[in-house]
CSV table of C-alpha atoms in Angstrom, one decimal:
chain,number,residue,atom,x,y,z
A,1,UNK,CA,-6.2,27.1,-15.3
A,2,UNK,CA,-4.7,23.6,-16.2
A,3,UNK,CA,-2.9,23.8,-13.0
A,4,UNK,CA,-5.8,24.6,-11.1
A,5,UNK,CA,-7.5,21.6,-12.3
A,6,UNK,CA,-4.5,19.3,-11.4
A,7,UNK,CA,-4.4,20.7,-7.8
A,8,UNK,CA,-7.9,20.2,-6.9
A,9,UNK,CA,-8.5,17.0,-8.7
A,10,UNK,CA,-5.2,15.6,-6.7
A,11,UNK,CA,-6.6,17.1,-3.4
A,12,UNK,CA,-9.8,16.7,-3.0
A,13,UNK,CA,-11.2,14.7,-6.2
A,14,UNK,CA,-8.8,12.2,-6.6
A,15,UNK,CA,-7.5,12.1,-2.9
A,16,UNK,CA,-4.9,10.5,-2.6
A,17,UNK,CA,-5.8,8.0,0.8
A,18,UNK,CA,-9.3,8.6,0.1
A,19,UNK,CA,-10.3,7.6,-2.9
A,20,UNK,CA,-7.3,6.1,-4.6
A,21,UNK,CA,-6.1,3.7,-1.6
A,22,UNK,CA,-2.3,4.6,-1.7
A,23,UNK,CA,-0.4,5.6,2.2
A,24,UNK,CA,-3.3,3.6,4.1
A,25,UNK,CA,-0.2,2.3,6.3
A,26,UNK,CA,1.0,5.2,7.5
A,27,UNK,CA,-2.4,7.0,7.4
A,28,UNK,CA,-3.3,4.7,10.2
A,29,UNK,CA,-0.1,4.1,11.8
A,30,UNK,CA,0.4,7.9,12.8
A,31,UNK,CA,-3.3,8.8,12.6
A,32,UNK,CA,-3.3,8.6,16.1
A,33,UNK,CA,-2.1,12.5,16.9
A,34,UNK,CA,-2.4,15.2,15.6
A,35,UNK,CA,1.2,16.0,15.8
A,36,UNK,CA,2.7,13.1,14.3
A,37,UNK,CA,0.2,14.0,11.3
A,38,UNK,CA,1.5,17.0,11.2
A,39,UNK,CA,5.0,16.1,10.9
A,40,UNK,CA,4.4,13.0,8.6
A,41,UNK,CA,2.9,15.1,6.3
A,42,UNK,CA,5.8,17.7,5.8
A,43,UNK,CA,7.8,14.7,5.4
A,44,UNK,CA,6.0,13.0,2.6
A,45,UNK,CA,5.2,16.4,0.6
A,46,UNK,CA,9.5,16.9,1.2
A,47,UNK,CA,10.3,13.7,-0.2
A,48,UNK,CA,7.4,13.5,-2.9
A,49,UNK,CA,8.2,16.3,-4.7
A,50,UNK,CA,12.1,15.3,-5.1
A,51,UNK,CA,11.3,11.6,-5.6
A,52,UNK,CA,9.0,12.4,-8.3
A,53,UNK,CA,11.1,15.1,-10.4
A,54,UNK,CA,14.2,12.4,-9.4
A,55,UNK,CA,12.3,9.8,-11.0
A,56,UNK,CA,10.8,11.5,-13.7
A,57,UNK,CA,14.1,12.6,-14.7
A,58,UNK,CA,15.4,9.3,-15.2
A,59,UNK,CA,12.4,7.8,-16.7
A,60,UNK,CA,12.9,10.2,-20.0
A,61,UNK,CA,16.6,10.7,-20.3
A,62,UNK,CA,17.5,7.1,-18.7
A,63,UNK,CA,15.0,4.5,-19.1
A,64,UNK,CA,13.2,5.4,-22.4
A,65,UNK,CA,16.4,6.2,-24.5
A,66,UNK,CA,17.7,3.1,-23.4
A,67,UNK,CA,14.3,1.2,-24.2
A,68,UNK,CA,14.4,-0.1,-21.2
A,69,UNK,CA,11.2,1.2,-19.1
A,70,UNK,CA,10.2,-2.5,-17.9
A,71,UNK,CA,12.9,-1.9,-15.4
A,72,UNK,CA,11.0,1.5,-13.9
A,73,UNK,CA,9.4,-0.6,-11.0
A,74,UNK,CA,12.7,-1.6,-9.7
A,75,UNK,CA,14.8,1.9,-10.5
A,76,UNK,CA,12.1,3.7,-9.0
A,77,UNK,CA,12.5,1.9,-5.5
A,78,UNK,CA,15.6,2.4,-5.2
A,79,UNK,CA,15.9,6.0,-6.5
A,80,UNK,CA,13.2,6.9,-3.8
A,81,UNK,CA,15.4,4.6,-1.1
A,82,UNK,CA,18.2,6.5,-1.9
A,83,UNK,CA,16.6,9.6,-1.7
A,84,UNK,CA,15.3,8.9,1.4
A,85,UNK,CA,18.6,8.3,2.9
A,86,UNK,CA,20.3,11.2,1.5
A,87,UNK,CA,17.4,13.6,2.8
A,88,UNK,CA,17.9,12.6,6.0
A,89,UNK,CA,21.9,13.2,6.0
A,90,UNK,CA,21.5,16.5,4.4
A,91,UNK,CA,19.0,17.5,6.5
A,92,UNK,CA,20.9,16.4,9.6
A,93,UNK,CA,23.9,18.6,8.4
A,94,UNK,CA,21.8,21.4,7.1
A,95,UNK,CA,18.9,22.0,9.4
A,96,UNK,CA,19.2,19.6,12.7
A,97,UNK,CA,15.9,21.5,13.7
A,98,UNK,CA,14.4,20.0,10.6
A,99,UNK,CA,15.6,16.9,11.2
A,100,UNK,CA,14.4,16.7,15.0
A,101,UNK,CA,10.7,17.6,13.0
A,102,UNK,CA,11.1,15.0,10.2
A,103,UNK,CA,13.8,13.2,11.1
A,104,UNK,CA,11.6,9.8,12.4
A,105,UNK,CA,8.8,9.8,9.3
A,106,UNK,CA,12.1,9.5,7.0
A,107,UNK,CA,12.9,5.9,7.2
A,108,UNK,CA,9.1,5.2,7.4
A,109,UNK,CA,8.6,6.8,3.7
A,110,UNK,CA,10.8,4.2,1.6
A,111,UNK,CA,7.4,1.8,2.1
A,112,UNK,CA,4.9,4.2,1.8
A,113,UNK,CA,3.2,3.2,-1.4
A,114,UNK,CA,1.6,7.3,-2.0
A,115,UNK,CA,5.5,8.0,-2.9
A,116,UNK,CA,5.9,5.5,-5.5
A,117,UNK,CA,2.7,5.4,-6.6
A,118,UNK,CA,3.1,9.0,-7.6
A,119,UNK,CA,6.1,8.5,-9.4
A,120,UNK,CA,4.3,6.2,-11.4
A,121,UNK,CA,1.2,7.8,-11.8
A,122,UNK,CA,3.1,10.7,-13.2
A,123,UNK,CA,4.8,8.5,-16.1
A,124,UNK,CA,1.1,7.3,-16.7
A,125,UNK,CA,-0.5,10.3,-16.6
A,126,UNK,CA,2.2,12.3,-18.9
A,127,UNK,CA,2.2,14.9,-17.2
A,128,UNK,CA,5.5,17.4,-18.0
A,129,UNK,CA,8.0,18.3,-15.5
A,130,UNK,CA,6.5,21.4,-13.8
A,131,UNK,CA,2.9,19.7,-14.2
A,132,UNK,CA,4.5,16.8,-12.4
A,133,UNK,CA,5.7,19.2,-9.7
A,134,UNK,CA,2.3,20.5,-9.1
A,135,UNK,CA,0.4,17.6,-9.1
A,136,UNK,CA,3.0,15.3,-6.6
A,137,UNK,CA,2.8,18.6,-4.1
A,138,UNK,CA,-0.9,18.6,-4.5
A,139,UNK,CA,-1.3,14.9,-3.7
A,140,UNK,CA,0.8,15.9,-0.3
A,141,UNK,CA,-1.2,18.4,0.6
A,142,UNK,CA,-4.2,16.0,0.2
A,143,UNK,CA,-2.3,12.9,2.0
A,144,UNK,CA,-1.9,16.1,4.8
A,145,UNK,CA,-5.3,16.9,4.9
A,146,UNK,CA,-6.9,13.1,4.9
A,147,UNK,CA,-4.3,12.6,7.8
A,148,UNK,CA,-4.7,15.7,9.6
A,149,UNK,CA,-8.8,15.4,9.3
A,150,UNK,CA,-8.4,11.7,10.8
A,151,UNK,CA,-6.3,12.2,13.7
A,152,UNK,CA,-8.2,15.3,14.8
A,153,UNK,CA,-11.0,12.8,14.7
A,154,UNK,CA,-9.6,9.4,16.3
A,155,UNK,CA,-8.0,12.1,19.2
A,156,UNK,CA,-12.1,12.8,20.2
A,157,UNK,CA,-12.8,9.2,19.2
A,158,UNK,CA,-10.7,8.5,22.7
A,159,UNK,CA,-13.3,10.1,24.8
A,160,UNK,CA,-16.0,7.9,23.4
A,161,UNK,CA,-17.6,5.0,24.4
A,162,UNK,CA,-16.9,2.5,21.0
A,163,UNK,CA,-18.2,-1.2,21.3
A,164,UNK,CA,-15.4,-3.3,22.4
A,165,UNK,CA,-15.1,-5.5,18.8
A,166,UNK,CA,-14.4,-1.8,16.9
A,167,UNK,CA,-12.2,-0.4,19.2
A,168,UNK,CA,-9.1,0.4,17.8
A,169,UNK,CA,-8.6,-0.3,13.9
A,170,UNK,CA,-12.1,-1.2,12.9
A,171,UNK,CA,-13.1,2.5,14.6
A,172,UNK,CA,-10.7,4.1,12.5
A,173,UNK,CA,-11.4,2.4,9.3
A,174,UNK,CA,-15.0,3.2,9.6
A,175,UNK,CA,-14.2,7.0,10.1
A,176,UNK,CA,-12.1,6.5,7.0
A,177,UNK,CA,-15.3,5.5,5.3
A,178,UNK,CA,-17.4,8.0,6.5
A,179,UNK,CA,-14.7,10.7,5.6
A,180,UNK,CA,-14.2,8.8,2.1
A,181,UNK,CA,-18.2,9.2,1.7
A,182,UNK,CA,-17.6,12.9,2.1
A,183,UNK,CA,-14.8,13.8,-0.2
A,184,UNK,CA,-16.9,11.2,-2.7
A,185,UNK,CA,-19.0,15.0,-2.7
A,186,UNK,CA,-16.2,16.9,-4.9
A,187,UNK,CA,-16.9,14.5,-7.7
A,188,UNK,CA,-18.3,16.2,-9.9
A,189,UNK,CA,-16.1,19.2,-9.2
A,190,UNK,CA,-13.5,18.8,-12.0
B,1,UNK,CA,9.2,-25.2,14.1
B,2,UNK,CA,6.1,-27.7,13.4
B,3,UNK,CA,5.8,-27.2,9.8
B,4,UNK,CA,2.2,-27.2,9.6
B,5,UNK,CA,2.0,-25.3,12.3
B,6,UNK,CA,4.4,-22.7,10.2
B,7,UNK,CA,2.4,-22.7,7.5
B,8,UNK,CA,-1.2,-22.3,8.8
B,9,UNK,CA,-0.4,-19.5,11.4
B,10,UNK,CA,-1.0,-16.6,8.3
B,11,UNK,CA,-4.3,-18.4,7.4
B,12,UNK,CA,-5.8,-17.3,11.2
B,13,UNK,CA,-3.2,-16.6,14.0
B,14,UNK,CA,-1.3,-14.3,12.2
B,15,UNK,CA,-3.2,-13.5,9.6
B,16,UNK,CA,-1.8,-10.2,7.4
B,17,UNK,CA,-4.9,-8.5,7.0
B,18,UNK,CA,-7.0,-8.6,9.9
B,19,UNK,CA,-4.4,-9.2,12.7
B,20,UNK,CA,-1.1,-7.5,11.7
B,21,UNK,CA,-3.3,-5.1,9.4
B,22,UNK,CA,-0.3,-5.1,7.2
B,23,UNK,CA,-0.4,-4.5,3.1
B,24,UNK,CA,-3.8,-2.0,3.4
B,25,UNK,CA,-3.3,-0.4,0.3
B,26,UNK,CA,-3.7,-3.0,-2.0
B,27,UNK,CA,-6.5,-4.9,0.5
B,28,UNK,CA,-8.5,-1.7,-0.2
B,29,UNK,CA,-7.9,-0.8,-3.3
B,30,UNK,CA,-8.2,-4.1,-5.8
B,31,UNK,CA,-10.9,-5.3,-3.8
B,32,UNK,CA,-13.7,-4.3,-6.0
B,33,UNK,CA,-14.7,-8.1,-6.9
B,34,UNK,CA,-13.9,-11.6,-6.0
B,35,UNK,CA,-11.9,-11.8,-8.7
B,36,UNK,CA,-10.3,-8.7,-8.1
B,37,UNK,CA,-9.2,-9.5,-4.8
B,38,UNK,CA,-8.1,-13.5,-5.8
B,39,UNK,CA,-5.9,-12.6,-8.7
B,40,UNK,CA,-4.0,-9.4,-6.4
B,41,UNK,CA,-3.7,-12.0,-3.5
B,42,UNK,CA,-2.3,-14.7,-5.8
B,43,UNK,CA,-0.2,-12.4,-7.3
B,44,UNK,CA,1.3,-11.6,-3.7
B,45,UNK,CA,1.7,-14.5,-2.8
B,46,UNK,CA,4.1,-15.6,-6.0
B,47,UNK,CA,6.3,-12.6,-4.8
B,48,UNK,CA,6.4,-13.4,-1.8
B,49,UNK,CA,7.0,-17.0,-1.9
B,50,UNK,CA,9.7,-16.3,-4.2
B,51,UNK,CA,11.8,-13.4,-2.3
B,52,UNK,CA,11.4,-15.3,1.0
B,53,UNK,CA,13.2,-18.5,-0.9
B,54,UNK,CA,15.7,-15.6,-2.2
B,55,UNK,CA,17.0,-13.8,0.7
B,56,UNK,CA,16.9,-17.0,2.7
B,57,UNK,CA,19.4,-18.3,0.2
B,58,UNK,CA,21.4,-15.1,0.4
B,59,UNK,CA,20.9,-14.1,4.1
B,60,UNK,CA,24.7,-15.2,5.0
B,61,UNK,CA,25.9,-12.9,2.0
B,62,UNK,CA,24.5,-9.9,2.5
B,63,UNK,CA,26.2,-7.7,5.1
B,64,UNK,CA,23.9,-6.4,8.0
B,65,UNK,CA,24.2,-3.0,6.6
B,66,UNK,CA,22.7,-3.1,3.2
B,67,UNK,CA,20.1,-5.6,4.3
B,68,UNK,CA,16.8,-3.7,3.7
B,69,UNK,CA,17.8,-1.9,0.2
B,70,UNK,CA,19.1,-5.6,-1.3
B,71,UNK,CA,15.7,-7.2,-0.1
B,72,UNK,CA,13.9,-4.6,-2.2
B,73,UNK,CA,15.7,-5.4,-5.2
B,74,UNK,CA,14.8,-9.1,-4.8
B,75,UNK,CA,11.5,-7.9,-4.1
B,76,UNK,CA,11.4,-5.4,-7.1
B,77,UNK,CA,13.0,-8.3,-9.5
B,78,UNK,CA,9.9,-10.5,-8.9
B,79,UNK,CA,7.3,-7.7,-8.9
B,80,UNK,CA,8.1,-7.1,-12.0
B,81,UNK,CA,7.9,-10.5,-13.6
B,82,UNK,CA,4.6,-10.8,-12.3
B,83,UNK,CA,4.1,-7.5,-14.0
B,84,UNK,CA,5.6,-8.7,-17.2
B,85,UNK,CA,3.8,-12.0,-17.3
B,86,UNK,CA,0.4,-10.7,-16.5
B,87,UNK,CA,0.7,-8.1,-19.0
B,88,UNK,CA,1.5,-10.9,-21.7
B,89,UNK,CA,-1.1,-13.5,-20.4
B,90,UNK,CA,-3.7,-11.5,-18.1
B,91,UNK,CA,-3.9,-8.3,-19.9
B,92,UNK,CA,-7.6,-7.8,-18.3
B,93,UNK,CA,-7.2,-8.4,-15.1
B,94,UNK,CA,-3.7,-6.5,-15.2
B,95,UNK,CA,-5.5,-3.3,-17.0
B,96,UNK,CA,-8.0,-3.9,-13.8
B,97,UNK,CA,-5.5,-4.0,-10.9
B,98,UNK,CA,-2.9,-1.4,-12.9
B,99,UNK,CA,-0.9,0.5,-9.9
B,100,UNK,CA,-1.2,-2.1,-8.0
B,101,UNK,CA,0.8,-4.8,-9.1
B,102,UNK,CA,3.9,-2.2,-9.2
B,103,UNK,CA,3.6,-1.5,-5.7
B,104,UNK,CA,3.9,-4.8,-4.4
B,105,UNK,CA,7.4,-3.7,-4.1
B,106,UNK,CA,6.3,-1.1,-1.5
B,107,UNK,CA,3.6,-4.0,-0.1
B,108,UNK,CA,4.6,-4.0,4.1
B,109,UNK,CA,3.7,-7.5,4.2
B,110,UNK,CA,6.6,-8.6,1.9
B,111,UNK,CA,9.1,-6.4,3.1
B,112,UNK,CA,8.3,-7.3,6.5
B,113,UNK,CA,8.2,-11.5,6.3
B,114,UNK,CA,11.6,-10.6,4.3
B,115,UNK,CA,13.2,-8.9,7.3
B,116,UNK,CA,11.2,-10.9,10.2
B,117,UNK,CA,11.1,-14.6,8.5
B,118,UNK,CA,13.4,-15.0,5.8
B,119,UNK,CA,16.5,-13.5,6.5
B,120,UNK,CA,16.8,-15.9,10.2
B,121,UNK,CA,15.3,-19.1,8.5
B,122,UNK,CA,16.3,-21.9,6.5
B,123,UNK,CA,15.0,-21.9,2.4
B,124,UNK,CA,12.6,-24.5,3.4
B,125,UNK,CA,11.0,-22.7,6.4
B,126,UNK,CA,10.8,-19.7,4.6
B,127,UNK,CA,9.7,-21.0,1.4
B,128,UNK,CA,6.3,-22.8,3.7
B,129,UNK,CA,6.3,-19.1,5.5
B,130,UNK,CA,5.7,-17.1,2.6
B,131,UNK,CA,3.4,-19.5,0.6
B,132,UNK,CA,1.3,-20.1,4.2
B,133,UNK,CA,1.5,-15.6,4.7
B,134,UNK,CA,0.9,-15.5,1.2
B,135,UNK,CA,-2.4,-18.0,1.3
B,136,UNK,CA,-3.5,-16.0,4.3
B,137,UNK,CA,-3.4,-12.9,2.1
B,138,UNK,CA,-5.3,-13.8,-0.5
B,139,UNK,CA,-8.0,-15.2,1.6
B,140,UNK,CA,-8.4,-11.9,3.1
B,141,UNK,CA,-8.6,-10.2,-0.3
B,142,UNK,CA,-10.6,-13.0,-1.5
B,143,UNK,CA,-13.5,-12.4,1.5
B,144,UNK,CA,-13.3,-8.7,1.2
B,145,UNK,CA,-13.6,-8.6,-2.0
B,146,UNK,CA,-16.6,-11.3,-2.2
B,147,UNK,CA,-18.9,-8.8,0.3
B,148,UNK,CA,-17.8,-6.2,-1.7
B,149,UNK,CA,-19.4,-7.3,-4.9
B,150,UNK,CA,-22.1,-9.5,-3.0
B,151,UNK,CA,-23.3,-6.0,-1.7
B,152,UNK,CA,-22.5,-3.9,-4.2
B,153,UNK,CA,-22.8,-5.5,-7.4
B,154,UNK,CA,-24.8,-8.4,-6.4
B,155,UNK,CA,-22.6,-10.5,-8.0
B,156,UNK,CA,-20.2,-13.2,-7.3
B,157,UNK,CA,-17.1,-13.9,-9.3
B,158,UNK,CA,-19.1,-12.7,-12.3
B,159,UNK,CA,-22.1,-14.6,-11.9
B,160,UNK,CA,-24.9,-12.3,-11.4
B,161,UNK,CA,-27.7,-13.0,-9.1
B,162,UNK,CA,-29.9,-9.7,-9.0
B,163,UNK,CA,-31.1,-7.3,-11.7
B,164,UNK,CA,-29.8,-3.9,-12.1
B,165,UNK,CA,-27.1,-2.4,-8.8
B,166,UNK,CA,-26.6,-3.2,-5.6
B,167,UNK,CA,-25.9,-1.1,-3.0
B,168,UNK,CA,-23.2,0.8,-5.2
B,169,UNK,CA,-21.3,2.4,-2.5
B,170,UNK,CA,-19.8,-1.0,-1.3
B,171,UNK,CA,-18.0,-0.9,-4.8
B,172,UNK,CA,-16.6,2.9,-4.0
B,173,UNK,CA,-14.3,3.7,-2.2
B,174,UNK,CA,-16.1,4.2,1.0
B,175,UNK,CA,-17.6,0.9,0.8
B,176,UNK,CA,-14.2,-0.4,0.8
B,177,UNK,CA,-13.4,1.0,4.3
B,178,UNK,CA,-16.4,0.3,5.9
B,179,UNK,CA,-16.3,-3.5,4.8
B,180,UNK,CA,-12.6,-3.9,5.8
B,181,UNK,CA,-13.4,-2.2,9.1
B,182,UNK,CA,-16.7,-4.9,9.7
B,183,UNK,CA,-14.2,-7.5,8.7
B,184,UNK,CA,-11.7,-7.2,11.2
B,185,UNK,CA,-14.1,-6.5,14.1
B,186,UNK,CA,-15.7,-9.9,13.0
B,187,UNK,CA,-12.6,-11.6,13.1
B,188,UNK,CA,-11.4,-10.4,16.2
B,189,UNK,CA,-14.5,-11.8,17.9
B,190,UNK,CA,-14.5,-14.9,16.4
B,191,UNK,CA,-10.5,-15.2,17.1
B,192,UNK,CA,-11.1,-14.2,20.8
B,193,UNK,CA,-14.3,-16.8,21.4
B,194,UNK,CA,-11.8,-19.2,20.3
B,195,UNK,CA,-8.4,-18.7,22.9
């Protein structure tokens, strides 16, 4: 039950483009296609999960022991940097198919904030390790579904007529809106 | 470079927010007030102004290679002496902002005057580059935030000039999109009237 809750609060309550704010860059940047959505997503879920059990790791048996968790912002970056880097070299070993899939959202994920801002919100949230597990997948799947629902969207948005001044951006941040209004419905769900 | 010129280009020309739509995250998300908005912006800006004066001192040491993971320690140093600091002396407005200030590490903006600015300019260029980018920034934030809470709160910086709500969904998360979005179309007319 407790996980339950944690997976539809991080997908749909508490989404994490939606209503929290975190990914916007790359939620526009490949919002454009459907494809690319796909693929970013699978991507981000990949390299969430292992960032956040990485980093929660070191967090309790590093940083805390230590007594140093003012240093989590800048361990944390680097951690998920490194991560990053050694994903994409396994992967290009293990599974070039993969790779071809993934292999240009990688480099694009160090600055995506939804990455270490779940990190982050897991330390804040105390969650425990699997609990963490669950909740940074669930936040991917909901990253996956705000970017799968826009780019469906802004790829019929192409066939309409939109007054010059919105074209482009503004258009896309308004259907953000509108989508934001909508999951602003599951509120009261959890 | 004119200097001035340099400086004022994020304020308009370049401007973060509303041409290079760069740093959205933050620009959404601590935007519920003016104040809000100015004390995120500020904050920004301080990091920014200080890692541009950093890697332009260091940009002959630093082998090409390694370039982007030694900016984000810079960067990550001064994030979190902003975070330290406002914890100790803004402890509201930090509690306010809370995620936030951490992820000015992963802020595109900063990285990105890092590796397009500072690391091919002097310290002095750099040092007007960030503070001008910086400026820029927190205007944006500051404007976005004041509809914001003009709408939504019907308030400005605190002061309160209607009873009871405004129109609450400007203070939401929706309201945050939908402002940015009006905000940017605005600007690009106004920018294109003037070339």
């Amino acid at each position: 039950m407790e996980y339950f809750v944690i997976i539809i609060s991080a997908i749909f309550v508490n989404n994490i483009v939606l209503a929290k704010f975190l990914g916007i860059c790359p939620f526009m940047g490949v919002s454009s296609r459907l494809e690319t959505s796909v693929g970013m997503t699978g991507a981000v879920a990949f390299v969430m999960v292992l960032a956040t059990i990485a980093t929660y790791l070191i967090q309790y048996y590093i940083l805390v022991p230590l007594g140093i968790d003012f240093m989590q912002t800048i361990t944390f970056i680097l951690v998920i940097a490194a991560l990053v880097q050694l994903v994409e070299i396994v992967l290009k070993k293990v599974s070039p198919d993969l790779y071809q899939a993934l292999g240009i959202f990688l480099p694009l994920i160090t600055t995506n904030c939804a990455v270490l801002g779940v990190a982050i919100l897991t330390i804040q949230d105390k969650y425990n390790l699997p609990e963490a597990v669950v909740f940074s997948f669930a936040t991917a799947i909901g990253f996956g579904l705000a970017l799968v629902l826009l780019s469906s969207i802004r790829e019929s948005l192409e066939l309409v007529e939109v007054p010059k001044g919105m074209k482009g951006i503004p258009i896309a941040f308004v259907v953000a809106g509108i989508l934001s209004m909508a999951f602003m419905g599951f509120a009261g769900l959890v | 470079m004119n200097q001035w010129k340099n400086f004022t280009k994020g304020f308009v020309v370049e401007n973060a927010v509303f041409v290079q739509v760069l740093g959205m995250c933050p620009t959404l998300g601590t935007t519920t007030s003016a104040y809000n908005g100015l004390g995120m912006g500020l904050a920004t800006t301080f990091v920014l102004l200080m890692s541009n004066i950093v890697v332009s001192m260091v940009r002959n040491f630093i082998p090409d290679k390694v370039r982007i993971p030694a900016f984000i320690v810079i960067i990550a140093s001064f994030v979190t002496v902003v975070q330290l600091t406002m914890q100790a002396y803004l402890p509201a407005l930090y509690k306010e902002l809370g995620l936030f200030i951490p992820l000015i590490v992963v802020n595109c903006l900063v990285l990105g005057r890092a590796e397009a600015f500072a690391s091919k300019n002097n310290v002095w260029t750099s040092a007007i580059d960030g503070l001008g980018m910086g400026l820029g920034f927190t205007m944006a934030l500051f404007m976005l935030g004041s509809v914001r809470e003009i709408l939504g709160a019907g308030s400005w910086m605190g002061f309160k000039f209607i009873q009871g709500d405004g129109m609450l969904l400007f203070v939401l998360a929706p309201g945050a999109f939908l402002a940015l979005a009006y905000l940017i179309s605005i600007m690009n007319k106004l920018s294109k009237k003037n070339a």
